[in-house]
Coordinates of C-alpha atoms and ligand atoms in Angstrom, one line a residue:
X133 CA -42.6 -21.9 -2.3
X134 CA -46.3 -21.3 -3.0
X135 CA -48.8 -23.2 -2.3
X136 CA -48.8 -25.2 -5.7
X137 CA -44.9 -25.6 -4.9
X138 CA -43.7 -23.2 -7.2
X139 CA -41.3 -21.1 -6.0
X140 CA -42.6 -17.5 -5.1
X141 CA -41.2 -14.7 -7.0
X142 CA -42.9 -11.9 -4.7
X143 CA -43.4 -9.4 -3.8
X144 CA -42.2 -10.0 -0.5
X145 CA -43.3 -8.5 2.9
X146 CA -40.2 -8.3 4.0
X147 CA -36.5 -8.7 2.1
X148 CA -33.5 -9.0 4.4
X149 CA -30.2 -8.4 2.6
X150 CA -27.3 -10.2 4.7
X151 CA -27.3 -13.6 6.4
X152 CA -25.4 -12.5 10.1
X153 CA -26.7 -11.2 13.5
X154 CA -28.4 -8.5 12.0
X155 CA -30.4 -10.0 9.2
X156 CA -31.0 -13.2 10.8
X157 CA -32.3 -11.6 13.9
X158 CA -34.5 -9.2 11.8
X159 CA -35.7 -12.1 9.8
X160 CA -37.2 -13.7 13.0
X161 CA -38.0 -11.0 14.7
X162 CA -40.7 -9.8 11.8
X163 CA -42.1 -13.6 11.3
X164 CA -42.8 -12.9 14.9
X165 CA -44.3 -9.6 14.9
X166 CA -46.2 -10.1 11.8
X167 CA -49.6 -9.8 11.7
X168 CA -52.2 -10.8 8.5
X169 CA -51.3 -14.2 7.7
X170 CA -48.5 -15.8 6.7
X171 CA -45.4 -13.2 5.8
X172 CA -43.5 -13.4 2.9
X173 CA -39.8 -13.3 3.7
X174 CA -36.5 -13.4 1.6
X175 CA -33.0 -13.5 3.3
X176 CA -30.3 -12.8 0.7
X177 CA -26.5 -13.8 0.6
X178 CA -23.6 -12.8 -1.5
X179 CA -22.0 -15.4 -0.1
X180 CA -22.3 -19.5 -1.1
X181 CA -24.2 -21.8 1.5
X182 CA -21.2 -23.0 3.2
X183 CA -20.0 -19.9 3.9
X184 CA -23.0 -18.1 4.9
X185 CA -23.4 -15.4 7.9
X186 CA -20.3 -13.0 7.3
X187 CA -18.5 -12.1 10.1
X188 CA -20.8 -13.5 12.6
X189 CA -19.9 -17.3 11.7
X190 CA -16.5 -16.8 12.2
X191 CA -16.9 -15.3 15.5
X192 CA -16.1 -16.5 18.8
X193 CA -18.8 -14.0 20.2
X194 CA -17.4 -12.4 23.3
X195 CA -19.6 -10.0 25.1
X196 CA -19.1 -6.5 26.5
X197 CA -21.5 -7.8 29.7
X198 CA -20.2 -6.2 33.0
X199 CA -20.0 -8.4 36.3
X200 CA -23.9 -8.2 36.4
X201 CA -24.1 -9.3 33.0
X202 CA -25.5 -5.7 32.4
X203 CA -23.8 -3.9 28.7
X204 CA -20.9 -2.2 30.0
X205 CA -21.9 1.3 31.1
X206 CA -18.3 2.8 30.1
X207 CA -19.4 1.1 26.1
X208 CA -21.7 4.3 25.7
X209 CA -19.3 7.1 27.7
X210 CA -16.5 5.4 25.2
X211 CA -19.3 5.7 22.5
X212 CA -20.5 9.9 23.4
X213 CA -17.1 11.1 24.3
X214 CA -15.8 9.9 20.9
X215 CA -18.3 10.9 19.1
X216 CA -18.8 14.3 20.4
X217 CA -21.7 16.2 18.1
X218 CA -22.5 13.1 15.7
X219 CA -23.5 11.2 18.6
X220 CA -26.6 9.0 18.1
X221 CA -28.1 9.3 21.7
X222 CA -31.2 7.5 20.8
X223 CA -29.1 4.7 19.4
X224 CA -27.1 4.1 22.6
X225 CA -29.9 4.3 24.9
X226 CA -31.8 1.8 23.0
X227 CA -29.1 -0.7 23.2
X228 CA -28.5 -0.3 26.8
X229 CA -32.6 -0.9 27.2
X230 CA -32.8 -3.9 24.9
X231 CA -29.3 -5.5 25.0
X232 CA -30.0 -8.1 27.8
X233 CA -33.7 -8.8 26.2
X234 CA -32.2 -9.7 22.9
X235 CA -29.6 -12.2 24.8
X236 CA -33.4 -13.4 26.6
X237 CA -35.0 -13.6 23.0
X238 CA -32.3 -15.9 21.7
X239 CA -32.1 -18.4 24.8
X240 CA -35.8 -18.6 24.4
X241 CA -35.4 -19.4 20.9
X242 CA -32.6 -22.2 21.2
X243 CA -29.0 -19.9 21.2
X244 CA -27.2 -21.0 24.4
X245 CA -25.0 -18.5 25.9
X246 CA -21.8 -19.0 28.3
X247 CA -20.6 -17.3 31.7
X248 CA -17.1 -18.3 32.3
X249 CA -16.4 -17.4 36.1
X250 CA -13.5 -15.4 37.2
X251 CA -12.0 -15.6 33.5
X252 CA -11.5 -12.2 32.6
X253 CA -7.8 -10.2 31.8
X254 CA -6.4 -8.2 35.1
X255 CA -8.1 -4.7 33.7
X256 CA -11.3 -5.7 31.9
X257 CA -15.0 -4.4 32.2
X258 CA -16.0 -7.4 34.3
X259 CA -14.1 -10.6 36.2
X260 CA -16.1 -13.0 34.0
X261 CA -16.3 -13.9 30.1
X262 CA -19.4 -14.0 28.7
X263 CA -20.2 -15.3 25.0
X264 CA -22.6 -17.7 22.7
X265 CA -21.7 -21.3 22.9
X266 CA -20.6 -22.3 20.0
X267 CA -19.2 -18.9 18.6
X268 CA -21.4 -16.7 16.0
X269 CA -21.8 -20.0 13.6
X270 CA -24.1 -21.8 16.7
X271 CA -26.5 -18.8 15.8
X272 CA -26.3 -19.1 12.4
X273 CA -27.4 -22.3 12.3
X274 CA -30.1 -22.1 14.4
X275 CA -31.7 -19.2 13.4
X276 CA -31.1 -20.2 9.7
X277 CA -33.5 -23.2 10.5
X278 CA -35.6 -21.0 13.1
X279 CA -36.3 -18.6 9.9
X280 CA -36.9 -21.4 7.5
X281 CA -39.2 -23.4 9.7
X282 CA -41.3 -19.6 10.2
X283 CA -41.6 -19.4 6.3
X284 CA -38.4 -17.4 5.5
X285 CA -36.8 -18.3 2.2
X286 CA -32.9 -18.0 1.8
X287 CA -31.3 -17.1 -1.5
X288 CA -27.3 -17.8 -1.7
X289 CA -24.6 -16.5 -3.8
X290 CA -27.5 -13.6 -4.3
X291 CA -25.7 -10.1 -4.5
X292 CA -27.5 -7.2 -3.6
X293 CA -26.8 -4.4 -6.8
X294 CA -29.5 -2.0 -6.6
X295 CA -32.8 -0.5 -4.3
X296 CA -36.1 0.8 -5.8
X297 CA -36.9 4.3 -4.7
X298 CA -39.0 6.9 -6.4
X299 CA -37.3 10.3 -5.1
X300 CA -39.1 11.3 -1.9
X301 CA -41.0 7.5 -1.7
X302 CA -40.6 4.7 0.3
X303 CA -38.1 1.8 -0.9
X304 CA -40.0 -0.9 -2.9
X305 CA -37.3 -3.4 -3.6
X306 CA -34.0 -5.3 -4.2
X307 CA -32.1 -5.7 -7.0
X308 CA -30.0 -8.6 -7.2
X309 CA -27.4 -10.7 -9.7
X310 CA -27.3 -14.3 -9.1
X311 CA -24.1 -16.9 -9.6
X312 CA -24.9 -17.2 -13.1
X313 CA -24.5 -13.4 -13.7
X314 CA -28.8 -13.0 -13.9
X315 CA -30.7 -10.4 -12.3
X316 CA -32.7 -10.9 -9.9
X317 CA -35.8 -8.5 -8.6
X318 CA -37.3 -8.4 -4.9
X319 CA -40.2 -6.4 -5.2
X320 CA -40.7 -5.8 -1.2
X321 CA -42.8 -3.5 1.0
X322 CA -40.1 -3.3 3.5
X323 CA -36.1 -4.1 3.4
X324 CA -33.9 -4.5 5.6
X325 CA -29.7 -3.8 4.9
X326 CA -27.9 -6.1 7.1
X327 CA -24.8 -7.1 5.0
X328 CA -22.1 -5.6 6.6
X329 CA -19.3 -2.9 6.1
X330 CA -16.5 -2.7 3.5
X331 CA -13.8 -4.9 4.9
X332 CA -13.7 -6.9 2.4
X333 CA -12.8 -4.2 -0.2
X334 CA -8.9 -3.3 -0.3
X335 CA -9.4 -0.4 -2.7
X336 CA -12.0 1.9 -0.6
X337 CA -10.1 0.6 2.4
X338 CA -6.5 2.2 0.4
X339 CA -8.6 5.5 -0.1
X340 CA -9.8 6.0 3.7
X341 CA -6.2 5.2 5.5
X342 CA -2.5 4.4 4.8
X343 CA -1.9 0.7 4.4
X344 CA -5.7 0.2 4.1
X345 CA -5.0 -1.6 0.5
X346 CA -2.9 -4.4 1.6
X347 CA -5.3 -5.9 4.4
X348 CA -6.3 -8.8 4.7
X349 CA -9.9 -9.7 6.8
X350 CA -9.2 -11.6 9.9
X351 CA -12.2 -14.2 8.7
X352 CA -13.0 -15.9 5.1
X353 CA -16.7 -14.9 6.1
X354 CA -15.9 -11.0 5.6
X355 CA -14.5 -10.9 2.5
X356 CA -17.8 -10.5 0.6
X357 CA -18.8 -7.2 2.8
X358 CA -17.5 -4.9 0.1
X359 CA -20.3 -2.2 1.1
X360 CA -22.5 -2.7 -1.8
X361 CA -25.3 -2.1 1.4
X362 CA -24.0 1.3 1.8
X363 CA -23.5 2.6 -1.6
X364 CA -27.6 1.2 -2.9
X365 CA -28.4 3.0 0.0
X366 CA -26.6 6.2 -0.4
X367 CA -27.6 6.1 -4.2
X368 CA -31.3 6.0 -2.8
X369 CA -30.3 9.1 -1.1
X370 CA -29.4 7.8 2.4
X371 CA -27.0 9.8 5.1
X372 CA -24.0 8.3 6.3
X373 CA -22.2 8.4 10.1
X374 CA -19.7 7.1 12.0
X375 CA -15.7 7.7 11.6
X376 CA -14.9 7.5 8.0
X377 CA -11.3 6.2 8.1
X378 CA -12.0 4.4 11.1
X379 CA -12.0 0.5 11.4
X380 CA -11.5 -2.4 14.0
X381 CA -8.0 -3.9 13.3
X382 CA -6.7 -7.5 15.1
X383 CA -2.6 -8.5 15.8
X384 CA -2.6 -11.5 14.3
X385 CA 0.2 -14.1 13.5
X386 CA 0.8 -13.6 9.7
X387 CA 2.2 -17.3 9.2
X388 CA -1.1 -18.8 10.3
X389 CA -4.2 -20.1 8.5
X390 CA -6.6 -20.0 10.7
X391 CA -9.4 -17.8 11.5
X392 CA -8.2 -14.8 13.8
X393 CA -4.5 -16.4 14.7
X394 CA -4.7 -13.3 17.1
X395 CA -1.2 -12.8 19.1
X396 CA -1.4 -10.8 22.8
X397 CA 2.0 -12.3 24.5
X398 CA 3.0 -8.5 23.7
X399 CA 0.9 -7.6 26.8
X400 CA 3.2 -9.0 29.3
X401 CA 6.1 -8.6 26.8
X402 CA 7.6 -6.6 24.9
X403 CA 6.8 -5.1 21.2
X404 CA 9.4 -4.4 18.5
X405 CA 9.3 -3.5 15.0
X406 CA 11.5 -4.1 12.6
X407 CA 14.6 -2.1 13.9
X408 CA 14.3 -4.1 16.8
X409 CA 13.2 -1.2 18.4
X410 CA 10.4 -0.9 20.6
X411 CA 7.6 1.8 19.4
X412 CA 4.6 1.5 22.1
X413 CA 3.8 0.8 25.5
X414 CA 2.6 -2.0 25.3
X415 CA 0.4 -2.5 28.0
X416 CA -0.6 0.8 28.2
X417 CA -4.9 0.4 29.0
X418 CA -7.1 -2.5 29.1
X419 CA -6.4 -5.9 26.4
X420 CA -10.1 -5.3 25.1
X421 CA -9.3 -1.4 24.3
X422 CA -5.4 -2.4 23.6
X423 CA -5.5 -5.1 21.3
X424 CA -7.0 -2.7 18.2
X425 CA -4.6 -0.3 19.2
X426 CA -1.5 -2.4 18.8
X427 CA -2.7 -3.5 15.5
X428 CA -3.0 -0.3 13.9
X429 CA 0.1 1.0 15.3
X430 CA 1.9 -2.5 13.6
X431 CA 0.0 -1.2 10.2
X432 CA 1.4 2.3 10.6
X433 CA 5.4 0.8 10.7
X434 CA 4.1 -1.0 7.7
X435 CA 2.5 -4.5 8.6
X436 CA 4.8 -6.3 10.9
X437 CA 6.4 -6.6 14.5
X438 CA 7.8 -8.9 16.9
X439 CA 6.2 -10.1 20.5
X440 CA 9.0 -11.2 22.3
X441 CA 9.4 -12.3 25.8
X442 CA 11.8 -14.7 28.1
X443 CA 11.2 -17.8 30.5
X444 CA 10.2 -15.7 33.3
X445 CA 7.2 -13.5 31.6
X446 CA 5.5 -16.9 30.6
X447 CA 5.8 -18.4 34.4
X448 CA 2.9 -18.4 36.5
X449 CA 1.1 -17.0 33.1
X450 CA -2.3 -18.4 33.0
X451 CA -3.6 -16.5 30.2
X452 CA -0.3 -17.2 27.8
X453 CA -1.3 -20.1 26.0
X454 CA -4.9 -19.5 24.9
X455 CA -4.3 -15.5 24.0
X456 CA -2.0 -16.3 21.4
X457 CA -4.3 -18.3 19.2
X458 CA -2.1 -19.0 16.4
X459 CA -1.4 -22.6 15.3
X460 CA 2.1 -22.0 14.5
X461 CA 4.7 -22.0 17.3
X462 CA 7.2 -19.7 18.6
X463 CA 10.4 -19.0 17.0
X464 CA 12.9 -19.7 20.3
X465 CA 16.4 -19.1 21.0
X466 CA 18.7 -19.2 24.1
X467 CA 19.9 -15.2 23.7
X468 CA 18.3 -12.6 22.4
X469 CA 21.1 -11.9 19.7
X470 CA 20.7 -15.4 18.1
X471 CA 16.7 -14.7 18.7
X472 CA 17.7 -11.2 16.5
X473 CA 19.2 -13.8 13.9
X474 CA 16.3 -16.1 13.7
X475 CA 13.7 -13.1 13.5
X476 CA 16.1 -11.5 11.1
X477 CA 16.4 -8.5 13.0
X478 CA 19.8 -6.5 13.5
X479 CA 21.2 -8.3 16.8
X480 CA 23.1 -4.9 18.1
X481 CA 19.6 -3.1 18.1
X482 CA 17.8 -5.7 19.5
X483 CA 20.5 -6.3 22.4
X484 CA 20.2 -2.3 23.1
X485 CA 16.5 -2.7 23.0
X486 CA 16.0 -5.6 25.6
X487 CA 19.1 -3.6 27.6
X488 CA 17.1 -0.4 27.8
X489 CA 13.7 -2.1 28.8
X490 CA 15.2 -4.2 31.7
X491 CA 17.4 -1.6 33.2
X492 CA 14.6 0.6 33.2
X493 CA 12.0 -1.7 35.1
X494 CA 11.4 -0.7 38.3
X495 CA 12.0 -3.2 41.2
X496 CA 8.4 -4.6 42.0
X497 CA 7.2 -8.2 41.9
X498 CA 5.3 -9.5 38.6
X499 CA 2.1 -10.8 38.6
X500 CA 0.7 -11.6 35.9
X501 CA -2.7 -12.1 36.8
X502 CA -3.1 -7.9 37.8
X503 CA -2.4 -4.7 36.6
X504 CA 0.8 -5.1 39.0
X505 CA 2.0 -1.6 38.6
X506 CA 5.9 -2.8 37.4
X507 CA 6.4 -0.2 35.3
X508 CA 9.7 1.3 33.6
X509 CA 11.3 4.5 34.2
X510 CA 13.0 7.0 32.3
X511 CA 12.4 5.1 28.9
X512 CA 10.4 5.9 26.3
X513 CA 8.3 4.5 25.0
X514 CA 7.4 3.5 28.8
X515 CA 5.7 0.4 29.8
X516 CA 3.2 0.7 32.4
X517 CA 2.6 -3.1 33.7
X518 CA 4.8 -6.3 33.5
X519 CA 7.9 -4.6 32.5
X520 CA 9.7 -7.8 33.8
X521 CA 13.2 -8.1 32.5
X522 CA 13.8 -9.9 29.9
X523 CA 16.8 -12.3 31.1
X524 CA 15.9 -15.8 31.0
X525 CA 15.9 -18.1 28.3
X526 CA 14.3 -19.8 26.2
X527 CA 13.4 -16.3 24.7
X528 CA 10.8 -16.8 22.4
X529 CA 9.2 -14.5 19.3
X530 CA 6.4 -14.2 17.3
X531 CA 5.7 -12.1 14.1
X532 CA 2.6 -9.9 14.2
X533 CA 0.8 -8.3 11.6
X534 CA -2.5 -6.3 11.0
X535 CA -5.3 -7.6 9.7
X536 CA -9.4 -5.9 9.4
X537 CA -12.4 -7.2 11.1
X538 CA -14.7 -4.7 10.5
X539 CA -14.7 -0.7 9.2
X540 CA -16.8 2.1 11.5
X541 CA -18.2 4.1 8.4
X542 CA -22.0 2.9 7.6
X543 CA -25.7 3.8 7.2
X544 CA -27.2 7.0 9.5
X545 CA -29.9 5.6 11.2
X546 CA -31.9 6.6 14.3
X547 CA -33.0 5.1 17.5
X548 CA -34.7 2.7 16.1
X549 CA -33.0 1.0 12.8
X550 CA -34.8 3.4 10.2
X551 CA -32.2 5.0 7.3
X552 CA -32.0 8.7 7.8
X553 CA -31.5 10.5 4.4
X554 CA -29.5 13.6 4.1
X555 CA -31.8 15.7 5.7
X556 CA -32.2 13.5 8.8
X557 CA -35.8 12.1 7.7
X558 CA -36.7 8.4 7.7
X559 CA -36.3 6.9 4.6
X560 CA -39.9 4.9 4.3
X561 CA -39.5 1.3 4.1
X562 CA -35.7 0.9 4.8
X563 CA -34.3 0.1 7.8
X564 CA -30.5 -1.0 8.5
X565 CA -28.7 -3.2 11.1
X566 CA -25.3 -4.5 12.4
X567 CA -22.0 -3.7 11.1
X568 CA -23.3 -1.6 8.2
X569 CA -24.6 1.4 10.6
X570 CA -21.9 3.9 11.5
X571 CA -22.0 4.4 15.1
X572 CA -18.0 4.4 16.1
X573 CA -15.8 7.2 16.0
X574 CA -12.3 8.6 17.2
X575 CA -11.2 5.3 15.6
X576 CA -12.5 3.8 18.4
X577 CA -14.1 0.2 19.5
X578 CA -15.0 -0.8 22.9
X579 CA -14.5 -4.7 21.7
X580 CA -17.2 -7.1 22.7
X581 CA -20.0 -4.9 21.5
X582 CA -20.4 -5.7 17.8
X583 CA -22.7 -8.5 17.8
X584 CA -24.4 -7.4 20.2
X585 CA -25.4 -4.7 18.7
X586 CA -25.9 -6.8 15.4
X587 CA -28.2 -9.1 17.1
X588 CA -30.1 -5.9 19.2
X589 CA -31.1 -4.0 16.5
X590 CA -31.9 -6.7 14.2
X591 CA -34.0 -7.9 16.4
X592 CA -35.5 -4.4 16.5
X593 CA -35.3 -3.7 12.9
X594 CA -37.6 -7.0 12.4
X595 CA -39.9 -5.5 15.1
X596 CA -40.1 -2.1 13.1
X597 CA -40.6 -2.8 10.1
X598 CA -43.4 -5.5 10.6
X599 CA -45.2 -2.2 13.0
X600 CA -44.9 -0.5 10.3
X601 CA -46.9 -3.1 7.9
X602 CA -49.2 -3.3 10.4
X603 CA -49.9 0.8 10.5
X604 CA -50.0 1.1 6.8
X605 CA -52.5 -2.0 6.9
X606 CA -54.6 -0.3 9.1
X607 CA -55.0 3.4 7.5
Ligands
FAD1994 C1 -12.7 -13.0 13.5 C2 -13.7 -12.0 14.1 C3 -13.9 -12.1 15.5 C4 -14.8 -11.2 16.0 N1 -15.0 -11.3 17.4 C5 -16.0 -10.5 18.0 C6 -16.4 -10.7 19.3 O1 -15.8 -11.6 20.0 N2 -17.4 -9.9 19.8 C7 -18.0 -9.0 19.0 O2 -18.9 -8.3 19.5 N3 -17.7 -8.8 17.7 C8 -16.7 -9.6 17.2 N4 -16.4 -9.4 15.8 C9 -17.2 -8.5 15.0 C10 -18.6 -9.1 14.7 O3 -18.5 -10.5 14.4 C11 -19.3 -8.4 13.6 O4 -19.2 -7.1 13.7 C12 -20.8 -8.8 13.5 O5 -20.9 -10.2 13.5 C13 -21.4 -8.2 12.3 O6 -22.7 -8.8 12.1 P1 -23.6 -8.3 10.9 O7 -24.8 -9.1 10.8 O8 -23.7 -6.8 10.9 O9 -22.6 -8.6 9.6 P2 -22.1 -10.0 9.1 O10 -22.1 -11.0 10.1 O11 -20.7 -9.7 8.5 O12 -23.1 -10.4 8.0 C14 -23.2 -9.7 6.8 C15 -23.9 -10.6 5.8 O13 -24.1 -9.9 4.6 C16 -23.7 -10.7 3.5 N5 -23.4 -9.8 2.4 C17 -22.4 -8.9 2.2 N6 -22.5 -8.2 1.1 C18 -23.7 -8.6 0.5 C19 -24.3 -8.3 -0.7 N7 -23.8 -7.4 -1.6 N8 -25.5 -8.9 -1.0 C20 -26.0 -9.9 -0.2 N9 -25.4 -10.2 1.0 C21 -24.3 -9.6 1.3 C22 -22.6 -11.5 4.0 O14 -22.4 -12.6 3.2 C23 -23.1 -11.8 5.4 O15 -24.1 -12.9 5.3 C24 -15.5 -10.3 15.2 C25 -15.3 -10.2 13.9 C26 -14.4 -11.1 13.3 C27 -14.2 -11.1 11.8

């Protein structure tokens, strides 16, 4: 509003597009850094109020922190050797310097974070599990009123169509359509993209990989990122990175409502699809690395397969209950053919399957809680930990299918946030963060690094571009 209470119509100092980690950090970051009064500030949302801040507010928030609570130095070797010559060097060693300064930033400003002790998976990057209290939604919340109290103005269900460049100038604003189908202008001396990838878009997602068309987002919050970010950008004349059919898939229980219903008994089970035959080792490297891979394997045999296991797999299983956060239950039998039956699986290939997998587990004591080395031998595919036989009933089953948190291909930016155009120049007055940056390749995530990075270079993005204000105020 302006002083006479009007509501101000710009231009803005600053226009954020997206409502997450990224733009919310970038929001506060540039009230902070501002200097010359009070900054102008507009955060837009495709999205209605209630359902405001993308992926981040359906997040639980895990972080890739190793036992130091330092970012986990194999996240950039993961990162380089993927990438090979598109890696963005400056963009990892920023994040390793100003990861753990951003986690600082948002205690200082009311974000609480959790340690949990000793929590970890056998195999992980550290013992303990680190994440925001309350999920990505606590941070939405509070930096919403954090950016609101600093002068910031939100506009909902406000869907970005369109930048303003002249060819070879800077960006000098937002186009818009409201609810009602109006357009909106943003005329802004800076912008910054923070809205995201193209999850939510089935059609590009069909053109980029086999069985991309019939995902479903693991959150309600993603389905607006439909990459409008990426294509104003790229119609501006921005450069693009990161692995162009790549994306960060989830197992998930298909019969549940709920937000990320992921299923992980596989890990100290066994997989099958829907032959009844096993197709993947299922324990094969770490659950934060594995998880993603399962998934897209499940989508490559067409959407769906069964985690099965018996009595004995869920004994002395700590982790069992809480990794397989559906809300629907088991389906459990008291053999594995009338298991077959239930799952509606043939029961002859299913008996052979379980057969196989038990005579070829090697005789070594399970423990769950390691990577205790009871492998199988002279199957394939093999199973490298927990190949306990399956012999004890109740057996018990649950369907898995595939479904898409987030996609890999995005904006090319540099070190530091600003959009790099085709011919690797910043693009003046538009800087990008979060999700919509392409920085993963190889089809590869190192999982727990996604808001962090959201919520690091927004920060910096916010940082940048109200530098940048400052400079041009200056000369
Ligand atoms: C269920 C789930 C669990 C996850 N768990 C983890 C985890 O534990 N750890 C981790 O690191 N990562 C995790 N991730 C990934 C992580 O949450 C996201 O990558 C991260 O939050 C992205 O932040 P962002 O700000 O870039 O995008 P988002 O949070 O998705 O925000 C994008 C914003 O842009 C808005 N928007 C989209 N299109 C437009 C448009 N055209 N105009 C205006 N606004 C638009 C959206 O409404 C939204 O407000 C998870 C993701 C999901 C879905």
């Amino acid at each position: 509003m302006t002083a006479s209470g009007e509501e101000w119509t710009g231009p803005w100092d600053l226009v954020v597009v997206g409502h997450g980690a990224a733009g919310l950090s970038a929001a506060a970051s540039f009230l902070e850094r501002f200097e010359g009064g009070q900054p102008r500030v507009a955060v837009l949302d495709r999205a209605p109020f209630e359902e405001r801040g993308g992926s981040t507010a359906w997040t639980s928030a895990n972080f890739r922190l190793d036992d130091d609570g330092q970012l986990d130095p194999a996240w950039g070797k993961i990162v380089t050797e993927t990438a090979g010559d598109e890696v963005n060097a400056g963009y990892v060693d920023t994040f390793y310097e100003n990861c753990v300064d951003t986690l600082n930033w948002l205690r200082q400003n009311g974000v609480r974070t959790l340690t949990i002790r000793n929590a970890a998976l056998p195999g992980m990057f550290s013992r303990h599990g680190y994440a925001l209290q309350g999920g990505g939604r606590a941070f939405v919340e509070v930096f919403t009123e954090l950016v609101q109290a600093r002068g910031a103005q939100c506009f909902y269900e406000m869907d970005l169509v369109g930048l303003d460049r002249e060819p070879g100038g800077p960006v000098t604003g937002v186009h818009a359509r409201a609810a009602d189908g109006s357009e909106r202008h943003f005329a802004a001396r800076a912008v910054v993209l923070a809205c995201g990838g193209f999850e939510g878009d089935r059609q590009k997602l069909g053109q980029r990989f086999p069985g991309g068309e019939t995902l479903d987002t693991v959150s309600r919050g993603t389905r607006v990122n439909t990459g409008r970010g990426i294509d104003a950008a790229v119609a501006i004349g921005a450069a693009t990175a990161g692995d162009f059919s790549g994306s960060h898939l989830e197992p998930v229980d298909p019969r549940s409502e709920v937000t990320e219903p992921l299923v992980s008994s596989w890990f100290w089970g066994i997989l099958v699809d829907p032959e009844g035959k096993r197709f993947m080792d299922e324990a094969a490297t770490s659950f934060d690395m594995q998880f993603d891979f399962v998934a897209k394997e499940i989508l490559a045999r067409g959407g769906r397969a069964y985690a099965i296991n018996d009595a004995s797999v869920r004994s002395g299983n700590p982790y069992f209950e809480f990794l397989n956060a559906t809300d629907v239950g088991p389906i459990t039998a008291d053999s594995i053919e009338e298991l077959a039956e239930k799952l509606g699986l043939d029961a002859a290939a299913l008996r052979q399957t379980v057969d196989e997998y038990n005579a070829a587990s090697v005789d070594a004591p399970y423990d769950a809680t390691a990577l205790d080395n009871k492998h199988t031998v002279g199957i394939a595919p093999p199973k490298s930990h927990w190949a306990q036989p399956l012999t004890q009933a109740p057996f018990e089953a649950w369907p898995v299918g595939a479904q898409i948190c987030f996609t890999f291909w995005g904006l090319k930016v540099d070190g530091t946030t600003h959009v790099l155009d085709t011919a690797d120049r910043p693009i003046d007055g538009l800087h990008a963060a979060g999700e919509i940056t392409g920085i993963f390749h190889g089809n590869v995530y190192p999982s727990g690094s996604s808001v962090l990075r959201s919520l690091t270079f927004g920060r910096i993005a916010g940082q940048e571009a109200a530098q940048a204000l400052k400079a041009a105020a200056l000369a």
